[in-house]
Short mmCIF file of C-alpha atoms and ligand atoms in Angstrom, two decimals:
data_model
loop_
_atom_site.label_atom_id
_atom_site.label_comp_id
_atom_site.label_asym_id
_atom_site.label_seq_id
_atom_site.Cartn_x
_atom_site.Cartn_y
_atom_site.Cartn_z
CA UNK W 1 11.48 51.61 4.16
CA UNK W 2 9.87 50.19 7.30
CA UNK W 3 9.94 46.44 7.40
CA UNK W 4 7.44 45.02 9.89
CA UNK W 5 7.03 41.61 8.22
CA UNK W 6 9.76 39.62 9.94
CA UNK W 7 7.52 36.63 10.65
CA UNK W 8 7.23 36.18 6.87
CA UNK W 9 10.97 36.42 6.39
CA UNK W 10 13.92 38.45 7.63
CA UNK W 11 16.59 40.40 5.78
CA UNK W 12 19.73 38.26 5.78
CA UNK W 13 22.41 39.68 8.05
CA UNK W 14 25.58 41.01 6.37
CA UNK W 15 27.71 38.34 8.03
CA UNK W 16 25.27 35.68 6.73
CA UNK W 17 25.57 36.97 3.16
CA UNK W 18 29.35 36.90 3.55
CA UNK W 19 29.34 33.34 4.87
CA UNK W 20 27.16 32.16 1.97
CA UNK W 21 29.21 33.97 -0.69
CA UNK W 22 32.59 32.94 0.62
CA UNK W 23 31.44 29.34 0.78
CA UNK W 24 30.28 29.50 -2.85
CA UNK W 25 33.47 31.17 -3.99
CA UNK W 26 36.03 29.27 -2.00
CA UNK W 27 34.46 26.03 -0.83
CA UNK W 28 32.41 24.62 -3.63
CA UNK W 29 33.25 20.98 -2.91
CA UNK W 30 30.67 18.25 -2.48
CA UNK W 31 30.73 17.10 1.14
CA UNK W 32 30.42 13.49 -0.04
CA UNK W 33 33.64 13.72 -2.07
CA UNK W 34 36.64 11.93 -0.60
CA UNK W 35 39.20 14.59 -1.54
CA UNK W 36 40.30 17.75 0.24
CA UNK W 37 37.56 20.00 -1.23
CA UNK W 38 34.91 17.56 -0.06
CA UNK W 39 36.43 17.42 3.39
CA UNK W 40 36.40 21.21 3.65
CA UNK W 41 32.72 21.37 2.70
CA UNK W 42 32.02 18.66 5.28
CA UNK W 43 33.84 20.70 7.92
CA UNK W 44 31.74 23.77 7.11
CA UNK W 45 28.58 21.70 7.57
CA UNK W 46 29.88 20.18 10.80
CA UNK W 47 30.56 23.69 12.14
CA UNK W 48 27.04 24.89 11.32
CA UNK W 49 25.48 21.72 12.76
CA UNK W 50 27.38 22.21 16.01
CA UNK W 51 26.15 25.83 16.31
CA UNK W 52 22.53 24.77 15.90
CA UNK W 53 23.00 21.84 18.29
CA UNK W 54 24.58 24.16 20.88
CA UNK W 55 21.63 26.55 20.60
CA UNK W 56 19.29 23.60 21.31
CA UNK W 57 21.60 22.20 24.04
CA UNK W 58 21.85 18.91 22.20
CA UNK W 59 24.40 16.82 20.29
CA UNK W 60 25.31 17.65 16.66
CA UNK W 61 24.27 14.15 15.47
CA UNK W 62 20.66 15.00 16.32
CA UNK W 63 20.49 17.90 13.83
CA UNK W 64 19.60 17.13 10.20
CA UNK W 65 19.68 19.75 7.46
CA UNK W 66 16.71 20.14 5.12
CA UNK W 67 15.47 22.64 2.52
CA UNK W 68 13.41 24.50 5.15
CA UNK W 69 10.88 23.96 7.88
CA UNK W 70 8.21 22.74 5.46
CA UNK W 71 10.43 19.82 4.56
CA UNK W 72 11.47 19.33 8.20
CA UNK W 73 7.86 19.00 9.33
CA UNK W 74 6.94 16.73 6.41
CA UNK W 75 9.87 14.48 7.26
CA UNK W 76 9.00 14.50 10.96
CA UNK W 77 5.29 13.82 10.58
CA UNK W 78 5.26 11.50 7.59
CA UNK W 79 8.51 9.88 8.65
CA UNK W 80 7.26 9.12 12.18
CA UNK W 81 3.87 7.93 10.92
CA UNK W 82 5.68 5.68 8.44
CA UNK W 83 7.70 4.01 11.20
CA UNK W 84 5.46 4.06 14.25
CA UNK W 85 2.04 4.21 12.58
CA UNK W 86 1.89 0.77 10.99
CA UNK W 87 -0.41 -0.50 13.73
CA UNK W 88 -1.08 2.65 15.78
CA UNK W 89 -3.31 4.77 13.62
CA UNK W 90 -4.23 7.73 15.83
CA UNK W 91 -2.30 11.02 15.47
CA UNK W 92 -2.95 14.31 17.28
CA UNK W 93 -2.36 17.93 16.26
CA UNK W 94 -3.93 21.39 16.69
CA UNK W 95 -6.26 23.44 14.51
CA UNK W 96 -3.83 26.39 14.38
CA UNK W 97 -0.81 24.83 12.68
CA UNK W 98 1.05 26.24 9.70
CA UNK W 99 0.01 24.71 6.37
CA UNK W 100 3.17 22.57 6.26
CA UNK W 101 1.96 20.62 9.30
CA UNK W 102 -1.74 20.89 8.54
CA UNK W 103 -1.34 19.39 5.08
CA UNK W 104 0.97 16.63 6.23
CA UNK W 105 -1.78 15.54 8.64
CA UNK W 106 -4.45 15.84 5.94
CA UNK W 107 -2.39 13.44 3.84
CA UNK W 108 -2.10 10.99 6.75
CA UNK W 109 -5.88 11.19 7.13
CA UNK W 110 -6.34 10.38 3.44
CA UNK W 111 -4.05 7.38 3.99
CA UNK W 112 -6.29 6.01 6.75
CA UNK W 113 -4.99 7.62 9.96
CA UNK W 114 -7.42 8.97 12.52
CA UNK W 115 -6.41 12.61 12.98
CA UNK W 116 -7.52 14.34 16.18
CA UNK W 117 -7.33 18.13 15.88
CA UNK W 118 -7.49 20.03 19.15
CA UNK W 119 -8.84 23.61 19.22
CA UNK W 120 -8.14 26.37 21.71
CA UNK W 121 -10.91 27.14 24.21
CA UNK W 122 -13.13 30.21 24.06
CA UNK W 123 -10.42 32.27 25.74
CA UNK W 124 -8.03 31.38 22.90
CA UNK W 125 -5.90 29.19 25.18
CA UNK W 126 -5.23 25.47 24.75
CA UNK W 127 -6.04 23.09 27.59
CA UNK W 128 -3.19 20.54 27.85
CA UNK W 129 -5.60 17.98 29.30
CA UNK W 130 -7.48 17.87 25.95
CA UNK W 131 -4.35 16.43 24.32
CA UNK W 132 -3.63 14.03 27.15
CA UNK W 133 -7.22 12.74 27.12
CA UNK W 134 -7.07 12.24 23.34
CA UNK W 135 -3.85 10.19 23.51
CA UNK W 136 -4.53 6.48 23.83
CA UNK W 137 -2.60 3.23 23.32
CA UNK W 138 -3.37 3.48 19.61
CA UNK W 139 -1.67 6.90 19.27
CA UNK W 140 1.75 7.16 17.61
CA UNK W 141 2.35 10.92 17.14
CA UNK W 142 1.52 14.37 18.57
CA UNK W 143 2.54 17.56 16.77
CA UNK W 144 2.09 21.07 18.16
CA UNK W 145 3.67 24.41 17.23
CA UNK W 146 5.40 26.53 19.87
CA UNK W 147 4.61 30.06 18.62
CA UNK W 148 1.74 30.74 16.27
CA UNK W 149 2.82 32.64 13.17
CA UNK W 150 -0.37 34.69 12.86
CA UNK W 151 -1.02 35.85 16.43
CA UNK W 152 2.26 35.20 18.29
CA UNK W 153 0.37 32.99 20.78
CA UNK W 154 2.67 30.71 22.77
CA UNK W 155 1.27 27.18 22.94
CA UNK W 156 1.74 25.02 26.08
CA UNK W 157 4.02 22.51 24.33
CA UNK W 158 6.04 21.56 27.42
CA UNK W 159 2.92 20.80 29.47
CA UNK W 160 1.29 18.85 26.64
CA UNK W 161 4.35 16.78 25.73
CA UNK W 162 5.21 16.09 29.39
CA UNK W 163 1.66 14.87 30.05
CA UNK W 164 1.64 12.80 26.87
CA UNK W 165 4.96 11.13 27.69
CA UNK W 166 3.80 10.40 31.22
CA UNK W 167 0.70 8.71 29.89
CA UNK W 168 2.41 6.81 27.09
CA UNK W 169 6.16 7.22 26.61
CA UNK W 170 6.03 5.53 23.20
CA UNK W 171 4.15 8.42 21.58
CA UNK W 172 6.51 10.50 19.43
CA UNK W 173 6.29 14.29 19.83
CA UNK W 174 7.01 16.93 17.18
CA UNK W 175 7.13 20.72 17.53
CA UNK W 176 7.16 23.32 14.75
CA UNK W 177 9.40 25.91 16.42
CA UNK W 178 9.92 28.12 13.36
CA UNK W 179 8.64 31.32 15.00
CA UNK W 180 10.37 30.53 18.28
CA UNK W 181 13.88 29.29 17.51
CA UNK W 182 16.54 31.83 18.60
CA UNK W 183 13.77 34.15 19.82
CA UNK W 184 12.55 32.33 22.91
CA UNK W 185 14.00 29.26 24.62
CA UNK W 186 13.74 26.13 22.48
CA UNK W 187 15.28 23.09 24.13
CA UNK W 188 14.13 19.60 23.18
CA UNK W 189 14.79 18.18 26.63
CA UNK W 190 12.76 20.87 28.38
CA UNK W 191 9.93 20.68 25.84
CA UNK W 192 10.00 16.86 25.83
CA UNK W 193 10.04 17.13 22.04
CA UNK W 194 11.41 14.21 20.04
CA UNK W 195 11.53 16.33 16.87
CA UNK W 196 11.76 20.08 16.26
CA UNK W 197 11.43 21.95 12.94
CA UNK W 198 13.48 25.11 12.32
CA UNK W 199 14.02 27.50 9.44
CA UNK W 200 16.96 29.81 8.69
CA UNK W 201 15.14 32.62 6.90
CA UNK W 202 13.16 33.65 9.99
CA UNK W 203 16.40 34.41 11.84
CA UNK W 204 18.31 36.53 9.27
CA UNK W 205 19.58 33.43 7.47
CA UNK W 206 19.13 32.40 3.83
CA UNK W 207 15.91 31.00 2.38
CA UNK W 208 15.79 27.37 1.32
CA UNK W 209 17.51 25.84 4.32
CA UNK W 210 16.20 24.50 7.60
CA UNK W 211 16.83 21.76 10.10
CA UNK W 212 15.06 19.00 11.93
CA UNK W 213 16.14 17.97 15.40
CA UNK W 214 15.57 14.23 15.88
CA UNK W 215 16.15 12.68 19.29
CA UNK W 216 18.60 9.75 19.29
CA UNK W 217 16.71 6.48 18.92
CA UNK W 218 13.78 7.94 16.94
CA UNK W 219 13.54 6.24 13.56
CA UNK W 220 11.91 8.04 10.64
CA UNK W 221 10.83 6.58 7.33
CA UNK W 222 13.03 8.45 4.86
CA UNK W 223 11.03 10.80 2.62
CA UNK W 224 13.71 12.15 0.23
CA UNK W 225 14.83 8.95 -1.40
CA UNK W 226 18.33 8.98 -2.85
CA UNK W 227 21.82 9.16 -1.42
CA UNK W 228 22.98 8.46 2.11
CA UNK W 229 23.42 12.13 3.04
CA UNK W 230 22.48 13.37 6.50
CA UNK W 231 23.27 10.01 8.02
CA UNK W 232 20.82 8.30 5.67
CA UNK W 233 17.90 10.48 6.85
CA UNK W 234 17.62 12.70 3.77
CA UNK W 235 18.94 12.01 0.30
CA UNK W 236 20.34 14.85 -1.84
CA UNK W 237 23.55 16.88 -1.93
CA UNK W 238 23.47 19.30 0.97
CA UNK W 239 23.12 23.06 0.28
CA UNK W 240 26.50 23.79 1.84
CA UNK W 241 26.55 27.60 1.26
CA UNK W 242 23.05 27.98 2.72
CA UNK W 243 23.98 25.74 5.62
CA UNK W 244 27.06 27.92 6.24
CA UNK W 245 24.74 30.95 6.29
CA UNK W 246 22.33 29.18 8.67
CA UNK W 247 25.23 28.45 11.04
CA UNK W 248 26.31 32.08 10.96
CA UNK W 249 22.73 33.28 11.56
CA UNK W 250 22.49 31.13 14.69
CA UNK W 251 25.96 32.06 15.86
CA UNK W 252 25.35 35.83 15.70
CA UNK W 253 22.15 35.50 17.75
CA UNK W 254 23.65 33.21 20.38
CA UNK W 255 24.17 34.63 23.84
CA UNK W 256 22.17 37.87 23.71
CA UNK W 257 18.57 36.67 23.75
CA UNK W 258 17.62 38.49 26.98
CA UNK W 259 18.80 41.82 25.62
CA UNK W 260 16.88 41.34 22.37
CA UNK W 261 13.73 40.27 24.22
CA UNK W 262 13.87 43.34 26.47
CA UNK W 263 14.07 45.61 23.42
CA UNK W 264 11.19 43.79 21.78
CA UNK W 265 9.04 43.98 24.89
CA UNK W 266 9.59 47.71 25.11
CA UNK W 267 8.70 48.12 21.45
CA UNK W 268 5.57 46.01 21.83
CA UNK W 269 4.46 48.06 24.85
CA UNK W 270 4.95 51.26 22.87
CA UNK W 271 3.09 49.81 19.89
CA UNK W 272 0.15 48.65 22.03
CA UNK W 273 -0.15 52.05 23.73
CA UNK W 274 -0.41 53.69 20.31
CA UNK W 275 -2.88 51.04 19.11
CA UNK W 276 -5.11 51.64 22.13
CA UNK W 277 -5.22 55.35 21.44
CA UNK W 278 -6.28 54.95 17.82
CA UNK W 279 -10.00 54.71 17.07
CA UNK W 280 -11.04 51.69 15.02
CA UNK W 281 -8.04 49.53 15.96
CA UNK W 282 -8.57 46.24 17.76
CA UNK W 283 -5.64 44.18 19.05
CA UNK W 284 -6.21 40.49 18.30
CA UNK W 285 -3.07 39.05 19.96
CA UNK W 286 -3.35 38.27 23.65
CA UNK W 287 -1.15 39.71 26.41
CA UNK W 288 0.73 36.41 26.71
CA UNK W 289 1.82 36.39 23.05
CA UNK W 290 5.48 36.81 22.10
CA UNK W 291 6.52 40.47 21.82
CA UNK W 292 7.60 40.23 18.17
CA UNK W 293 4.25 39.29 16.54
CA UNK W 294 1.21 41.53 16.98
CA UNK W 295 -2.07 40.93 15.20
CA UNK W 296 -4.44 43.89 14.96
CA UNK W 297 -7.53 44.81 12.94
CA UNK W 298 -8.41 48.15 11.45
CA UNK W 299 -12.09 47.45 11.88
CA UNK W 300 -14.24 47.44 8.77
CA UNK W 301 -11.41 47.82 6.24
CA UNK W 302 -10.16 44.74 4.41
CA UNK W 303 -6.58 43.72 5.23
CA UNK W 304 -5.34 43.73 1.65
CA UNK W 305 -6.50 47.29 1.06
CA UNK W 306 -4.62 48.56 4.11
CA UNK W 307 -1.58 46.45 3.25
CA UNK W 308 -1.31 48.03 -0.21
CA UNK W 309 -1.98 51.52 1.14
CA UNK W 310 0.95 51.10 3.52
CA UNK W 311 3.09 49.53 0.83
CA UNK W 312 2.78 52.71 -1.24
CA UNK W 313 4.46 54.44 1.71
CA UNK W 314 7.14 51.74 1.85
CA UNK W 315 5.79 50.16 5.00
CA UNK W 316 5.66 46.39 4.75
CA UNK W 317 3.40 44.17 6.85
CA UNK W 318 1.29 41.04 6.26
CA UNK W 319 -2.43 40.63 6.15
CA UNK W 320 -3.05 38.99 9.49
CA UNK W 321 -4.77 35.83 8.38
CA UNK W 322 -2.71 34.71 5.46
CA UNK W 323 -0.57 31.67 5.17
CA UNK W 324 0.02 32.19 1.50
CA UNK W 325 -0.73 34.95 -0.98
CA UNK W 326 -3.63 36.37 0.98
CA UNK W 327 -5.61 33.14 1.30
CA UNK W 328 -7.42 33.02 4.63
CA UNK W 329 -6.10 30.23 6.82
CA UNK W 330 -8.96 30.15 9.35
CA UNK W 331 -6.48 30.18 12.24
CA UNK W 332 -7.68 33.52 13.66
CA UNK W 333 -11.22 32.13 13.82
CA UNK W 334 -9.84 29.20 15.81
CA UNK W 335 -8.41 31.68 18.29
CA UNK W 336 -11.88 33.16 18.73
CA UNK W 337 -11.46 36.19 16.47
CA UNK W 338 -14.71 37.10 14.67
CA UNK W 339 -14.98 36.80 10.86
CA UNK W 340 -15.27 40.61 10.56
CA UNK W 341 -12.04 41.17 12.50
CA UNK W 342 -10.39 38.35 10.58
CA UNK W 343 -11.18 40.08 7.28
CA UNK W 344 -9.40 43.21 8.47
CA UNK W 345 -6.53 41.58 10.37
CA UNK W 346 -2.98 42.87 9.97
CA UNK W 347 0.16 41.16 11.24
CA UNK W 348 3.02 43.33 12.39
CA UNK W 349 6.20 41.41 13.15
CA UNK W 350 9.33 43.02 14.56
CA UNK W 351 12.99 42.36 14.95
CA UNK W 352 14.97 43.83 17.82
CA UNK W 353 16.34 46.32 15.31
CA UNK W 354 12.96 47.98 14.68
CA UNK W 355 12.42 51.29 16.48
CA UNK W 356 9.80 53.47 18.18
CA UNK W 357 10.26 56.03 15.38
CA UNK W 358 9.24 53.41 12.86
CA UNK W 359 6.22 52.63 15.03
CA UNK W 360 5.28 56.34 15.02
CA UNK W 361 5.50 56.40 11.23
CA UNK W 362 3.46 53.23 11.01
CA UNK W 363 0.62 54.70 13.08
CA UNK W 364 0.71 57.98 11.17
CA UNK W 365 0.27 55.97 7.98
CA UNK W 366 -2.44 53.81 9.55
CA UNK W 367 -4.35 56.92 10.56
CA UNK W 368 -4.05 58.22 7.01
CA UNK W 369 -5.34 54.86 5.79
CA UNK W 370 -8.27 55.03 8.17
CA UNK W 371 -9.21 58.54 6.96
CA UNK W 372 -8.84 57.75 3.29
CA UNK W 373 -10.24 54.23 3.17
CA UNK W 374 -13.17 54.48 5.55
CA UNK W 375 -14.98 57.07 3.42
N1 LIG K 401 6.04 26.86 10.24
C1 LIG K 401 5.75 28.13 10.58
C2 LIG K 401 5.11 28.41 11.91
C3 LIG K 401 6.06 29.18 9.73
O1 LIG K 401 5.75 30.45 10.07
C4 LIG K 401 6.66 28.89 8.48
C5 LIG K 401 6.95 29.96 7.49
O2 LIG K 401 6.17 30.86 7.30
C6 LIG K 401 6.94 27.55 8.16
C7 LIG K 401 6.61 26.57 9.07
C8 LIG K 401 7.57 27.16 6.85
O3 LIG K 401 8.95 27.41 6.86
P1 LIG K 401 9.80 27.35 5.50
O4 LIG K 401 9.53 28.63 4.79
O5 LIG K 401 11.24 27.25 5.96
O6 LIG K 401 9.39 26.16 4.74
#
């Protein structure tokens, strides 16, 4: 099997599976319990929280566990709007966000907020000044992703948030860093981000667990009503085994990012050379995209048809413009990719463990697809 769909999810690492299982078998206590078993569960969570905080260069008290990045972003956006948006009704985001952010803003709009959605320019790049110009004294929140999940484009979050804070330091900033965390540098202080969403299953961790970084002093209107877990930020018994797995996933990736990036850059270069040589292939990602997400089109052949052709050969990728079950998200169009290319877009997403041999096999299969399907 060749798995080139790591932006959708990653295979949990062996040590992650072990951490989850041993927690379920040996440490099943409720962290809110006052006895020994509860204390042990609490210690496991504290350990995982510290690992995530260390990776962000922040304090453990700023990391809150959630059920995944979708919940993190909902809490960040709706929570901040609930606190800071009582009088300030303008919020700003981009047109290329993941559905978890996009829909949270659509709900705010339905509730009476003025939502400003900034698009990339014709070259597919965002102009930070567009955000800064849009921010006024009536603005309470700006949310912008760091790495786009469909193209791998890196958005100028640091420049935007720095400019926004300079103009009006009261505006709260949120970044969906799901496709960036543990892959490129994600540090709240450098990004000037007040909140950052993360997910474990994109970094060889378990599904169903994520985290939200919240800068000290930022107050969010609680969304999960219930108990006082997570320092009162999110009600509900914590998923301790998944949190243990999340901590392990972060821990095993800590300290060797440069090495992994070098491998990925080499693989991307190799992939792009092969793509250039193949007739009918167009690369949709730009040169400045991250090395681990590449969007291409096999011109004139619908994504789903190619995807299933490859699947029969045990090669797994995503259709390039899908946020869920093949539905077109419109994000590629926002990046200036034509409707015809969008219909045939394929997303290939690597881990550092993928190889050139796998890339060779992928292109051999893609050539077979081209011959068979273009008839
Ligand atoms: N944000 C981005 C950019 C993503 O790629 C994803 C997952 O595909 C999410 C958010 C949602 O993360 P989760 O599956 O943890 O809810």
